[in-house]
mmCIF file of C-alpha atoms in Angstrom:
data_model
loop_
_atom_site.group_PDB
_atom_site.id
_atom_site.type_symbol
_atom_site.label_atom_id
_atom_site.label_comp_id
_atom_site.label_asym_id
_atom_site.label_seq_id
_atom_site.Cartn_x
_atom_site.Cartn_y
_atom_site.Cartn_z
ATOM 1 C CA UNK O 835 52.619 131.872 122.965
ATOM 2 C CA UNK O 836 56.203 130.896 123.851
ATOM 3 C CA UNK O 837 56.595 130.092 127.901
ATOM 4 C CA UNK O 838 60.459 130.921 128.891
ATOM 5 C CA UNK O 839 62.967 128.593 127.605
ATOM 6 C CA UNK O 840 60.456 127.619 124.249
ATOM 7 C CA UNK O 841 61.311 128.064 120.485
ATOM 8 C CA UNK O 842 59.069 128.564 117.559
ATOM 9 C CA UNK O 843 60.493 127.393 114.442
ATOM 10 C CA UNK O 844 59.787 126.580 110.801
ATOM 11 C CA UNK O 845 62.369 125.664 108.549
ATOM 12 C CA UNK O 846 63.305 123.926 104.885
ATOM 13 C CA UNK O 847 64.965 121.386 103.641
ATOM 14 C CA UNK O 848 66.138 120.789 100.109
ATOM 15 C CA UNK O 849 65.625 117.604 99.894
ATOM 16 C CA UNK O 850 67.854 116.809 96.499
ATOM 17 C CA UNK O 851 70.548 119.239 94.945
ATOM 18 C CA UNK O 852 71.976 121.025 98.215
ATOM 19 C CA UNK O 853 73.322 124.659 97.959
ATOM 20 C CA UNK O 854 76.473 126.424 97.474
ATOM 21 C CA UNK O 855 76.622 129.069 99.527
ATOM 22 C CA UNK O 856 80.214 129.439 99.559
ATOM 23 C CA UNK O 857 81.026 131.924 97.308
ATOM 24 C CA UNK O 858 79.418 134.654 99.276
ATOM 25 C CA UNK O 859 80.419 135.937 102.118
ATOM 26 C CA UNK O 860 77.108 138.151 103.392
ATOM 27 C CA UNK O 861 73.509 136.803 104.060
ATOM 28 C CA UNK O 862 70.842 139.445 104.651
ATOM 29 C CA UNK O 863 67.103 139.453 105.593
ATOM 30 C CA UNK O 864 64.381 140.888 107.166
ATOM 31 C CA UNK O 865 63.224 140.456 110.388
ATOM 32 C CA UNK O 866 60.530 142.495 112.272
ATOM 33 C CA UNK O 867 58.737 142.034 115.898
ATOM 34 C CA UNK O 868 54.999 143.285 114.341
ATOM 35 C CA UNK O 869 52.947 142.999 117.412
ATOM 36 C CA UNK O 870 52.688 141.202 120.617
ATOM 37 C CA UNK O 871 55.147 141.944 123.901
ATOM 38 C CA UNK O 872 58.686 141.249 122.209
ATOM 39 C CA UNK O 873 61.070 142.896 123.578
ATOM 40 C CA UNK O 874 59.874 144.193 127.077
ATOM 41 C CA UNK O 875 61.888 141.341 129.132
ATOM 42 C CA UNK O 876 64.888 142.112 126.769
ATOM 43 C CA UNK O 877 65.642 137.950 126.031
ATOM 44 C CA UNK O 878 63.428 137.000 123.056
ATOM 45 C CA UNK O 879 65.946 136.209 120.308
ATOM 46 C CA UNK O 880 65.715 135.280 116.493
ATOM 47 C CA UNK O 881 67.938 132.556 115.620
ATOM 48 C CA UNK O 882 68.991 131.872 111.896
ATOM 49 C CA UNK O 883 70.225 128.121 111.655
ATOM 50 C CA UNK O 884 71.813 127.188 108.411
ATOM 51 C CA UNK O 885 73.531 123.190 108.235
ATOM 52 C CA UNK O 886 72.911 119.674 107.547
ATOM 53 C CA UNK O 887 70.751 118.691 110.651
ATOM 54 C CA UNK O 888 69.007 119.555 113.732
ATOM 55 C CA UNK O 889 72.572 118.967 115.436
ATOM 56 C CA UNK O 890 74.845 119.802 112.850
ATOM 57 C CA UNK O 891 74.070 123.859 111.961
ATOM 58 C CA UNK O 892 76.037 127.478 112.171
ATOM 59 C CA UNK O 893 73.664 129.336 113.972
ATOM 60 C CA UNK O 894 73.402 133.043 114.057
ATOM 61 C CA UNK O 895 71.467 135.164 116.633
ATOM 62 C CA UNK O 896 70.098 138.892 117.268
ATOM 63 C CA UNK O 897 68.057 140.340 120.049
ATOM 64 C CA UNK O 898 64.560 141.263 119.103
ATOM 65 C CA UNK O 899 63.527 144.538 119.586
ATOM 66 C CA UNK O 900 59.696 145.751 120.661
ATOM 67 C CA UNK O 901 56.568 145.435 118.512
ATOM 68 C CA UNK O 902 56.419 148.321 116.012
ATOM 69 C CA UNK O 903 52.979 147.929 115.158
ATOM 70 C CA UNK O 904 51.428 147.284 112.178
ATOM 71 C CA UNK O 905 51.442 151.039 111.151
ATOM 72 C CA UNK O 906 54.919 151.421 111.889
ATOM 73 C CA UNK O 907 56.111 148.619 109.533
ATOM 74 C CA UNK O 908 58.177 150.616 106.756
ATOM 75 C CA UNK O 909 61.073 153.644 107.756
ATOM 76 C CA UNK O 910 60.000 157.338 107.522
ATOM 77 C CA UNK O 911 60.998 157.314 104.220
ATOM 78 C CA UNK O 912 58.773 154.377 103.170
ATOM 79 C CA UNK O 913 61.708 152.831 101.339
ATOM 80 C CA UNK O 914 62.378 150.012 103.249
ATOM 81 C CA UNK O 915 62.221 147.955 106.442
ATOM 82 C CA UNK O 916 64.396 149.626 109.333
ATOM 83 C CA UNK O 917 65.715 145.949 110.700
ATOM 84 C CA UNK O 918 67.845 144.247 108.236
ATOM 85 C CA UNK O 919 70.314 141.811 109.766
ATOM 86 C CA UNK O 920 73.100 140.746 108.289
ATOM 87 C CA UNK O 921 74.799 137.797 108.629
ATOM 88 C CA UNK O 922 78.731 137.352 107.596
ATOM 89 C CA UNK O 923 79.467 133.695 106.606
ATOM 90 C CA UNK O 924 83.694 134.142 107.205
ATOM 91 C CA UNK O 925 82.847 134.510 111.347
ATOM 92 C CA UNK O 926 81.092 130.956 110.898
ATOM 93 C CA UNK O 927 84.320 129.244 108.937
ATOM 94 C CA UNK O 928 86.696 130.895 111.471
ATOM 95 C CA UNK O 929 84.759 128.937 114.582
ATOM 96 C CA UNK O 930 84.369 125.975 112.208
ATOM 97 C CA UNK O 931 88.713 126.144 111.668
ATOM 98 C CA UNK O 932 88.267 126.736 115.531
ATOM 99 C CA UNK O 933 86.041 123.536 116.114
ATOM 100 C CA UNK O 934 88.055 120.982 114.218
ATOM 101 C CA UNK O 935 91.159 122.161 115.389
ATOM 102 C CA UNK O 936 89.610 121.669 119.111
ATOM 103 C CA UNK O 937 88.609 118.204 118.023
ATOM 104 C CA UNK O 938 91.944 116.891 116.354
ATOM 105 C CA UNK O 939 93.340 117.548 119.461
ATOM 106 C CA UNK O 940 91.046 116.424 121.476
ATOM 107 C CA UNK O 941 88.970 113.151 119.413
ATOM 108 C CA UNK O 942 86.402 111.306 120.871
ATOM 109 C CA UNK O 943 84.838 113.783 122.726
ATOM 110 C CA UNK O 944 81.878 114.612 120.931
ATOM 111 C CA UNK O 945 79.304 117.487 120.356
ATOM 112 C CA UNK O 946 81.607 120.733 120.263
ATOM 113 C CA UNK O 947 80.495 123.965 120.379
ATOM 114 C CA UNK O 948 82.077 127.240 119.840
ATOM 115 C CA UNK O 949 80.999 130.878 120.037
ATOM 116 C CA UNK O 950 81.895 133.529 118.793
ATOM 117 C CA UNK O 951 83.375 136.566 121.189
ATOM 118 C CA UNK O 952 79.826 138.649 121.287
ATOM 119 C CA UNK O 953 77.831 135.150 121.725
ATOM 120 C CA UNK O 954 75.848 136.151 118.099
ATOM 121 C CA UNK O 955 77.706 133.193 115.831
ATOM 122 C CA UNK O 956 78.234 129.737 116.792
ATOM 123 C CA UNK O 957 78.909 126.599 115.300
ATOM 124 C CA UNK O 958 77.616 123.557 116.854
ATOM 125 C CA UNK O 959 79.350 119.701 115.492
ATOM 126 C CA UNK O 960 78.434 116.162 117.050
ATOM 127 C CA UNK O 961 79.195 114.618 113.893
ATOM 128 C CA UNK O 962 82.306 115.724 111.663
ATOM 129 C CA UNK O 963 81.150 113.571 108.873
ATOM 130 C CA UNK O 964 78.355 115.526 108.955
ATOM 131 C CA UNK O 965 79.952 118.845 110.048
ATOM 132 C CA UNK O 966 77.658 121.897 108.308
ATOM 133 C CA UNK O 967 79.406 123.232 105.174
ATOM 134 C CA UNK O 968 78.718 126.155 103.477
ATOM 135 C CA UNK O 969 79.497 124.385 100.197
ATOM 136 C CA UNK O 970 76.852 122.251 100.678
ATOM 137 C CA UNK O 971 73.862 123.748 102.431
ATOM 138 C CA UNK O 972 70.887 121.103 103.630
ATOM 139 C CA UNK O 973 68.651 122.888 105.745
ATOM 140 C CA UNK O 974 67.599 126.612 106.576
ATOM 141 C CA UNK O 975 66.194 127.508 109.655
ATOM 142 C CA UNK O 976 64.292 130.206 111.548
ATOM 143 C CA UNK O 977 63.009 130.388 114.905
ATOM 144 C CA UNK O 978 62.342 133.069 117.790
ATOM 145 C CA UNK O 979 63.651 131.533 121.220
ATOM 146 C CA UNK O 980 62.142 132.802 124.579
ATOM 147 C CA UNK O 981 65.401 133.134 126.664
ATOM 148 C CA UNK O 982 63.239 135.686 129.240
ATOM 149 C CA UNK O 983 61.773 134.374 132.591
ATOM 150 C CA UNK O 984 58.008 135.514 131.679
ATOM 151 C CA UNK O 985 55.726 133.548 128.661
ATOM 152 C CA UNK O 986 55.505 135.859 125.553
ATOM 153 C CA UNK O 987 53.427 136.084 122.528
ATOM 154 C CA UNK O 988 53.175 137.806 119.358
ATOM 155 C CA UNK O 989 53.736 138.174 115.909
ATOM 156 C CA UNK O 990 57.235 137.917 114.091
ATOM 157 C CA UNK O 991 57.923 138.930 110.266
ATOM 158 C CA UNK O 992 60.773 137.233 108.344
ATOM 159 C CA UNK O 993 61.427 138.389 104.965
ATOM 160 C CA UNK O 994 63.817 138.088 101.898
ATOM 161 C CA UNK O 995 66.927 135.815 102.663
ATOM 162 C CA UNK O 996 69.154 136.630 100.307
ATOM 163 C CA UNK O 997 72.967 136.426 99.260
ATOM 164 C CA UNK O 998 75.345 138.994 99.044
ATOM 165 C CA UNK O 999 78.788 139.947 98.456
ATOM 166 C CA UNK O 1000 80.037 137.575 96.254
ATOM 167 C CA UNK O 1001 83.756 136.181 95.667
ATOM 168 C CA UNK O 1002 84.683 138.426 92.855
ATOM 169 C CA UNK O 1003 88.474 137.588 93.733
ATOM 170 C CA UNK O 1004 90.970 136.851 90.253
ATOM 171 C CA UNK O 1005 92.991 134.026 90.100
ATOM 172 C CA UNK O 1006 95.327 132.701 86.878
ATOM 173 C CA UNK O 1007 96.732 129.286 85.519
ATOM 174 C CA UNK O 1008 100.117 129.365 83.655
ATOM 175 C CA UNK O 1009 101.567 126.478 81.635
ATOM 176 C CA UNK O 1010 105.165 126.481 80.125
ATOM 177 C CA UNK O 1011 107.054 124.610 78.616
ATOM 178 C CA UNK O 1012 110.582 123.561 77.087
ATOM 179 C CA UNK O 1013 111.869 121.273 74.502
ATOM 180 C CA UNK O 1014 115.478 120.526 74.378
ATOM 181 C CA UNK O 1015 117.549 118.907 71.070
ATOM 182 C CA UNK O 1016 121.391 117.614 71.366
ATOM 183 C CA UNK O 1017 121.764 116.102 68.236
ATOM 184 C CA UNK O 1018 121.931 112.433 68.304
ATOM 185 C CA UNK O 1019 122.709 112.419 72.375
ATOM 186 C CA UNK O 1020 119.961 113.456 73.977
ATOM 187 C CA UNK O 1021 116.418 115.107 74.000
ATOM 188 C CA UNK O 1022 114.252 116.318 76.677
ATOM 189 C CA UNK O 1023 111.368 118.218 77.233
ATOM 190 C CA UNK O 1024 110.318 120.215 80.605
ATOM 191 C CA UNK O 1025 107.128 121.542 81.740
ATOM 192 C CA UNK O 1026 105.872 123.427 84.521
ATOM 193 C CA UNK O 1027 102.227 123.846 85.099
ATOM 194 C CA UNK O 1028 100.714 126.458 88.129
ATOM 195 C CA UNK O 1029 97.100 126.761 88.632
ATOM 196 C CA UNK O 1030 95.346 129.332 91.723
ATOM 197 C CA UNK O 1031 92.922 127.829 93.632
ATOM 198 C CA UNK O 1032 90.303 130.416 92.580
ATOM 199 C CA UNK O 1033 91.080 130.038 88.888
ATOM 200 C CA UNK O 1034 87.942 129.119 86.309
ATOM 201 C CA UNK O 1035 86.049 129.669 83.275
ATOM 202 C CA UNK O 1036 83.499 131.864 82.992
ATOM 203 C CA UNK O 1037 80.541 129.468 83.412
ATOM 204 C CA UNK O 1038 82.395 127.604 86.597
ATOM 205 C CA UNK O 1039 82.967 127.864 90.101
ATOM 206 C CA UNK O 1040 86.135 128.247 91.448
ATOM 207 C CA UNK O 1041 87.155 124.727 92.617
ATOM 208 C CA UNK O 1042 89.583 126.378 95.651
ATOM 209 C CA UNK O 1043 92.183 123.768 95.405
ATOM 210 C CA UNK O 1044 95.280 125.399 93.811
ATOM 211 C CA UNK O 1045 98.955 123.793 92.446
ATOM 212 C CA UNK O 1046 101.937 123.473 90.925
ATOM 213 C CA UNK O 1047 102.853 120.506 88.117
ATOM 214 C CA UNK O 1048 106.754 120.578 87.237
ATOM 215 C CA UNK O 1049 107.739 117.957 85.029
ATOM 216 C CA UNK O 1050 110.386 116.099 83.300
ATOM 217 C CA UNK O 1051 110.704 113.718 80.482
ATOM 218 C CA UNK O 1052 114.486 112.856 79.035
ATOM 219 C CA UNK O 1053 115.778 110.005 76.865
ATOM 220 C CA UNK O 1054 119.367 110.013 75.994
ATOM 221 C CA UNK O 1055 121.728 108.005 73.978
ATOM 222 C CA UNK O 1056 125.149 107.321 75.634
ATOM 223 C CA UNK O 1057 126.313 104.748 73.433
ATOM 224 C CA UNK O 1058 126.680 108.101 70.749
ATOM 225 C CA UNK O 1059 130.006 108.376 72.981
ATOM 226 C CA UNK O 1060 131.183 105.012 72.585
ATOM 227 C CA UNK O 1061 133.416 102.855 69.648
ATOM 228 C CA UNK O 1062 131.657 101.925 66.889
ATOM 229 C CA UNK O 1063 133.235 99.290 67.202
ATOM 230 C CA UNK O 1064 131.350 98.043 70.189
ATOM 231 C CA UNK O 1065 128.226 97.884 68.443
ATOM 232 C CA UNK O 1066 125.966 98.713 71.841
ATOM 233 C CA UNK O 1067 123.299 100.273 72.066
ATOM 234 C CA UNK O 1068 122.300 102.139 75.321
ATOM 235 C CA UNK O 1069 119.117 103.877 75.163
ATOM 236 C CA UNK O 1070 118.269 105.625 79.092
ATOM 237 C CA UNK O 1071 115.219 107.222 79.759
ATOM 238 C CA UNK O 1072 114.707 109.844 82.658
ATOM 239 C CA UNK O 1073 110.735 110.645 83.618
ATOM 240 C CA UNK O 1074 110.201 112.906 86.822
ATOM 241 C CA UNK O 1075 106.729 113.944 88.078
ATOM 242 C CA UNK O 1076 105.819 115.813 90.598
ATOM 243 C CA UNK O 1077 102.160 117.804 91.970
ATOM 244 C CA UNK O 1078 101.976 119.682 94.695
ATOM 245 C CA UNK O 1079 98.906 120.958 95.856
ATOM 246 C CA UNK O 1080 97.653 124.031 97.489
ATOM 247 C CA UNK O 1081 93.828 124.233 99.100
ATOM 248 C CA UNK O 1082 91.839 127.082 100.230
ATOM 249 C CA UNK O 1083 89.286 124.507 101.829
ATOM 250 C CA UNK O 1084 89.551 121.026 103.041
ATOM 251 C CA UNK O 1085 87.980 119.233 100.014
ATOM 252 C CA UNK O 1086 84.410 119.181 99.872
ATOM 253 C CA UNK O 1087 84.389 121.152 102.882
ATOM 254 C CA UNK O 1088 84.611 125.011 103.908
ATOM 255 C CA UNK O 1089 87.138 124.673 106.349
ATOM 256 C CA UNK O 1090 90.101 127.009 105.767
ATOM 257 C CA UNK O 1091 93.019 124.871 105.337
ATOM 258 C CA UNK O 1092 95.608 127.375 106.097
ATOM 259 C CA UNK O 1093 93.787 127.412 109.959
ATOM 260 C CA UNK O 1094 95.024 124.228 110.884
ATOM 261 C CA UNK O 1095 98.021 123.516 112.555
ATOM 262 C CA UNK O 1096 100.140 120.612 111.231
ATOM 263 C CA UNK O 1097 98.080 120.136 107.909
ATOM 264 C CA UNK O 1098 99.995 117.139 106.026
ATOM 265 C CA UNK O 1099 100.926 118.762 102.718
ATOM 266 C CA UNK O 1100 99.036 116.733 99.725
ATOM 267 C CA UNK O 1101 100.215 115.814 96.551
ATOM 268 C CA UNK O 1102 102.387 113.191 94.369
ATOM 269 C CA UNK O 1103 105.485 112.613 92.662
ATOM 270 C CA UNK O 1104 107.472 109.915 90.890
ATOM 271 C CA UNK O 1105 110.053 108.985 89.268
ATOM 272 C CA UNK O 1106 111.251 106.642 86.593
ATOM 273 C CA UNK O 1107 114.384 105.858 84.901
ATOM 274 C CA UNK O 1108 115.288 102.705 82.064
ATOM 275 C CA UNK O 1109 118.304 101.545 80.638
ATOM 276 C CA UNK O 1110 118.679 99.408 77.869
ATOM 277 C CA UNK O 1111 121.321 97.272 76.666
ATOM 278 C CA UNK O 1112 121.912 95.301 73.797
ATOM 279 C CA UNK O 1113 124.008 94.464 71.090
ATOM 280 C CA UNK O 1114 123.288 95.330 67.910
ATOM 281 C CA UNK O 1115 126.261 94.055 65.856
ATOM 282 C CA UNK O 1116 127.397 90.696 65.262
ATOM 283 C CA UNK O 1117 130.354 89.339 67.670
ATOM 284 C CA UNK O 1118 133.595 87.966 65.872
ATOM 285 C CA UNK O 1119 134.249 85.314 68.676
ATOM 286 C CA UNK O 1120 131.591 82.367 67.616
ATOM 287 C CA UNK O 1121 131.587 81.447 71.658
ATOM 288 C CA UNK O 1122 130.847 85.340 72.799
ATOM 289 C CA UNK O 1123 128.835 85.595 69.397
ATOM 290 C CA UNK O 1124 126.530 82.644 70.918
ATOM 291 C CA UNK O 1125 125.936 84.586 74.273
ATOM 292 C CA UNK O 1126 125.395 87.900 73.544
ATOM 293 C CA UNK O 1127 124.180 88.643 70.059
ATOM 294 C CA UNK O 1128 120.210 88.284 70.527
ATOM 295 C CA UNK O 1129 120.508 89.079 74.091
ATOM 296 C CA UNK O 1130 119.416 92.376 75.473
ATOM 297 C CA UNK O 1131 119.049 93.334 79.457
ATOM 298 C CA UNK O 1132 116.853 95.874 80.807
ATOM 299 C CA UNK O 1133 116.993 97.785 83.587
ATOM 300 C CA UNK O 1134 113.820 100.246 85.217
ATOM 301 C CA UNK O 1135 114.160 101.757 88.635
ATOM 302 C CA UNK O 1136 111.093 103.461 89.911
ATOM 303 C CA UNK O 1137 110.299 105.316 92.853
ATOM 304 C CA UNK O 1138 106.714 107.556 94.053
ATOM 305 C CA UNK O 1139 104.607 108.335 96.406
ATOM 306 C CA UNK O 1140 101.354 110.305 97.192
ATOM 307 C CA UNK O 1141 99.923 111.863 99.729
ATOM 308 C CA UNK O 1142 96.392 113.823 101.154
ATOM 309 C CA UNK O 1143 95.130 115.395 104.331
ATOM 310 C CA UNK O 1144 94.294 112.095 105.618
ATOM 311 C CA UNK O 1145 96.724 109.592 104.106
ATOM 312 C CA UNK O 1146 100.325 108.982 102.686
ATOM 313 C CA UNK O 1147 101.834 106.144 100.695
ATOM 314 C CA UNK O 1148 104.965 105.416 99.461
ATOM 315 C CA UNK O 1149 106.055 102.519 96.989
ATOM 316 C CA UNK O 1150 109.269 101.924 94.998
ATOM 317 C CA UNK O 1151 110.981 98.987 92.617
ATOM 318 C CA UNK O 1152 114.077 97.544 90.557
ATOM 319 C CA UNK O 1153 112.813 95.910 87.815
ATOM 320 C CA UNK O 1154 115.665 93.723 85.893
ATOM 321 C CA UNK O 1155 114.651 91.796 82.926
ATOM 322 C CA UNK O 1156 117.198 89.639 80.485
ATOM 323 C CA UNK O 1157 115.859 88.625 77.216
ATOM 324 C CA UNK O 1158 117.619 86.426 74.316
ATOM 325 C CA UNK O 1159 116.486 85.907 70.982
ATOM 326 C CA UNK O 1160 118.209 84.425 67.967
ATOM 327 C CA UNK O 1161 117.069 83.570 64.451
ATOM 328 C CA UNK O 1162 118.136 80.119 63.512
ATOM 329 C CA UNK O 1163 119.229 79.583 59.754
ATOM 330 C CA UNK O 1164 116.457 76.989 57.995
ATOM 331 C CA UNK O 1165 117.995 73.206 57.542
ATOM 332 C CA UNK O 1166 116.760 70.473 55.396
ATOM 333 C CA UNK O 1167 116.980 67.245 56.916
ATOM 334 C CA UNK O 1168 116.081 64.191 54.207
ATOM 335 C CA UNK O 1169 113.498 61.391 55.714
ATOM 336 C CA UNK O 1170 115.189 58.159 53.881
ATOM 337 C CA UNK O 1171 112.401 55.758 54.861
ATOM 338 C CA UNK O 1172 109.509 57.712 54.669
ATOM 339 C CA UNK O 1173 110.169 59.643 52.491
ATOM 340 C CA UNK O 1174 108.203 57.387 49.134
ATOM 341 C CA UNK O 1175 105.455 56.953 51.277
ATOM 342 C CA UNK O 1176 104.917 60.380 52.124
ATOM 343 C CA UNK O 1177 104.695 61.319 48.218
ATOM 344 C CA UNK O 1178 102.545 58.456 47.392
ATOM 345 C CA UNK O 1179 99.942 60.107 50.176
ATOM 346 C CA UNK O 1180 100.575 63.861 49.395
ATOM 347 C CA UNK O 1181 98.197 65.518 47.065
ATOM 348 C CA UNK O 1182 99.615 66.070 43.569
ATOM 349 C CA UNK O 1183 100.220 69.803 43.779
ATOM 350 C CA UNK O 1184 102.220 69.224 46.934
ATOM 351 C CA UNK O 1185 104.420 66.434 45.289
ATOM 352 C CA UNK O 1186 105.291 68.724 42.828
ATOM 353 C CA UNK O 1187 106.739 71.104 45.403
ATOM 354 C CA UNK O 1188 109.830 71.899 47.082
ATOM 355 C CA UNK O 1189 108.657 69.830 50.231
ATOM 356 C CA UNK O 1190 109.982 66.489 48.940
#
């Protein structure tokens, strides 16, 4: 018995591995009024609750027709059951686009509801870290609301909830790429990589986040257009990376991406370029010879920055480093006064040896 304004429900919860129900767009069951006075006061309603929580859910609802009777259960044709309902999932992630535009521009304001235009879908969010997601389905739901003025009672038959329609959409990933040879001056090598966001293997899921990867890597060697006589070397490095990505859903989420207004644009790039002097050939002039054979400078230059829905950063840096080396020639420098006592102590195969 259900007085005016009461719900029945039962529902389940999976209480480890939640389900994907993204990549369908149709749910479809079986619901029947069997007996009992559904119907006559025209506001006894089957709701269909799929989400993470009692306050987090889409929510679907139909008007229940009158009792058939338990005779009348199966169509004229005993095929099947005459009231099959069917639900369609994109109607729930258009309010859901709907609901977090409303509460970007509006935060802080709480439980938000929205409807759909013939009052049957709705979406219903007091917590967006908690939001429902088809992606991730928590709890199923099913319950007959009393919306009449009068008490009812009865019997109600749900059957067979079942998926349908599934994303059979094609998608492709391309990668190319190109090597480039100038003799001794330069080499190079550029890639592009483009990936759809409903690209995957046969034994995947689509991961809905699709992109494009162009990329650069040079080294060059413009000393080749100098004097020998110089003896530099000048080795520069050019390295240019860049991602741009392009989502069907928020990640981890089933909101549509391309329903939001003013979605920051995620993805990364940077850049890097070296330079490296250094003399390679001995310096006539001793006093020029003394600073700059052995000495080499370095010069890197970097610049990047990344960015998501949420976030952006930015960094950059000149990094100078000056190194010297230089080999010393060996010199043997006598010990006059030591020198007998040292081979007195020494061992007899050292005595022997060039060391004294």
């Amino acid at each position: 018995d259900l007085q005016p304004g009461d719900r029945a429900e039962v529902y389940f919860r999976y209480p480890q591995q939640p389900r994907n129900m993204l990549l369908y767009s149709e749910l479809r069951l079986w619901a029947l009024a069997r007996e009992g006075r559904w119907g006559v006061a025209a506001g006894e309603r089957l709701t269909v609750r799929i989400g993470t929580d009692p306050r987090n859910f889409y929510m679907f609802q139909s008007k229940l027709s009158p009792a058939t009777g338990p005779r009348h259960v199966m169509s004229r044709e005993g095929v099947e059951w005459l009231p099959e309902l069917v639900i369609d999932t994109r109607v729930w992630q258009e309010l859901k686009a709907i609901a977090e535009q409303q509460l970007i521009e509006r935060p802080g304001v709480g439980a938000d509801t929205v409807w759909s235009a013939d009052s049957a879908y709705a979406v219903v969010l007091e917590d967006r870290a908690r939001a429902p997601n088809l992606a991730a389905v928590r709890e199923i739901a099913f319950a007959v609301y009393n919306g009449a003025g009068t008490a009812t009672t009865g019997e109600v038959w749900i059957n067979d909830l079942r998926t349908n329609v599934p994303d059979r959409r094609r998608d492709m990933a391309a990668n190319v790429g190109i090597d480039l040879v100038a003799g001794d001056l330069a080499t190079g090598s550029i890639t592009f990589a483009n990936y759809g966001a409903l690209f995957r293997q046969l034994n995947e899921s689509p991961t809905y986040m699709g992109g494009q990867q162009p990329a650069l890597n040079t080294e060059a060697r413009p000393d080749q257009l100098l004097p020998t006589t110089w003896g530099l070397e000048l080795p520069l490095s050019v390295q240019h990376n860049r991602s741009a990505d392009d989502p069907t859903y928020l990640q981890q989420s089933d909101v549509l991406a391309d329903r939001l207004e003013n979605l920051r644009a995620s993805g990364s790039s940077n850049t890097r370029v070296g330079l490296r002097i250094r003399k390679a050939t001995p310096t006539a002039n001793p006093l020029l010879s003394l600073l700059l054979d052995g000495s080499a400078l370095r010069i890197g230059w970097n610049s990047g920055n990344s960015s998501t829905v949420t976030s952006r950063g930015e960094q950059s840096g000149f990094n100078p480093d000056l190194t010297y080396n230089r080999s010393l020639a060996p010199r043997r420098l006598p010990i006059p006064l030591f020198g007998d006592a040292l081979r007195a102590l020494a061992p007899e195969h050292i005595e022997s040896s060039d060391v004294f």
